[in-house]
Amino acid sequence: MTSSELWTRATADRYDAENSSATALGPALAFLTELAGDGRALEFAIGTGRVGIPLRGRGVPVVGIELSEHMAAVLRRKADEDTLPVTIGDMATTVVPGGFTLVYLVYNTISNLLTQDEQVDCFHNAARHLEPGGRFVIELLVPPLRFLPPGRTVVPFDVSERHLGFDTVDLVEQMLVSHHFTRDGDDGRYRRADSRHRYAWPAELDLMARIAGLELERRVADWDGAPFTQDSAKHISVWRKPT
């Protein structure tokens, strides 16, 4: 078992409703489909199948690894085992049969691994599953440290009618806790949820990739391929396993 926190049944049941945007997925699906080519894709932390199921619908054979049985149960309501096989386990050590042209890890999920060692293990696990020439793709936010005033450790990332979001940052341990206050109804009450993450800079991820025998092929700012700059809020990074 890794340090990743388990998603509860309640969180899994409302996950799709809180993260639903089929239109926004279009560029990500096109990006991943092109990299998969004629091969198979493995999604680490596949969750409810928000990405894996529509990617399968584009003709890419998808296999998933998921730590939370509750998240996998939601996926299973939408796709059976023959359509999209899922193994319950952690993304740092769990091994599934066969080789893949694409392993991908989206929506900041590598940060759910709360130690550097486990994040390195995740790269090793990706490399273990990749065929020669295959790619490992990660989508990850750039740590929001530029927004911290001197002496402060709190950064707001969303202040809207029904949601307040704040990150608290431990600069020594490279830990970030996201605090969510969500208003579900109209009675003025908010539901609170917190999640812990270990942030890593792109250069640190590149070193993890080198340790695992992978080479950086491409880094862009979004799924549309915009250039990655010092002002980019996130990155899509692609590492390649040498032939």
mmCIF file of C-alpha atoms in Angstrom, residues 4 19 21-22 28-29 100 112 143 160 165 173 187 192-193 197-198 241:
data_model
loop_
_atom_site.group_PDB
_atom_site.id
_atom_site.type_symbol
_atom_site.label_atom_id
_atom_site.label_comp_id
_atom_site.label_asym_id
_atom_site.label_seq_id
_atom_site.Cartn_x
_atom_site.Cartn_y
_atom_site.Cartn_z
ATOM 1 C CA SER A 4 -2.086 7.653 -1.394
ATOM 2 C CA ASN A 19 -15.856 16.752 -12.715
ATOM 3 C CA SER A 21 -17.093 18.189 -18.932
ATOM 4 C CA ALA A 22 -17.127 16.049 -22.054
ATOM 5 C CA ALA A 28 -6.939 15.200 -24.042
ATOM 6 C CA LEU A 29 -8.543 12.263 -25.838
ATOM 7 C CA PHE A 100 1.596 -0.982 -23.771
ATOM 8 C CA ASN A 112 -1.339 11.629 -4.564
ATOM 9 C CA PRO A 143 3.370 24.366 -7.899
ATOM 10 C CA SER A 160 -16.979 31.044 -6.676
ATOM 11 C CA GLY A 165 -10.725 26.367 -2.626
ATOM 12 C CA GLU A 173 8.448 18.967 2.784
ATOM 13 C CA ASP A 187 -29.348 26.310 3.099
ATOM 14 C CA ARG A 192 -15.556 20.450 3.650
ATOM 15 C CA ALA A 193 -13.017 18.119 2.071
ATOM 16 C CA HIS A 197 -0.418 16.117 -2.295
ATOM 17 C CA ARG A 198 3.339 16.046 -2.814
ATOM 18 C CA LYS A 241 11.135 4.526 -23.569
#
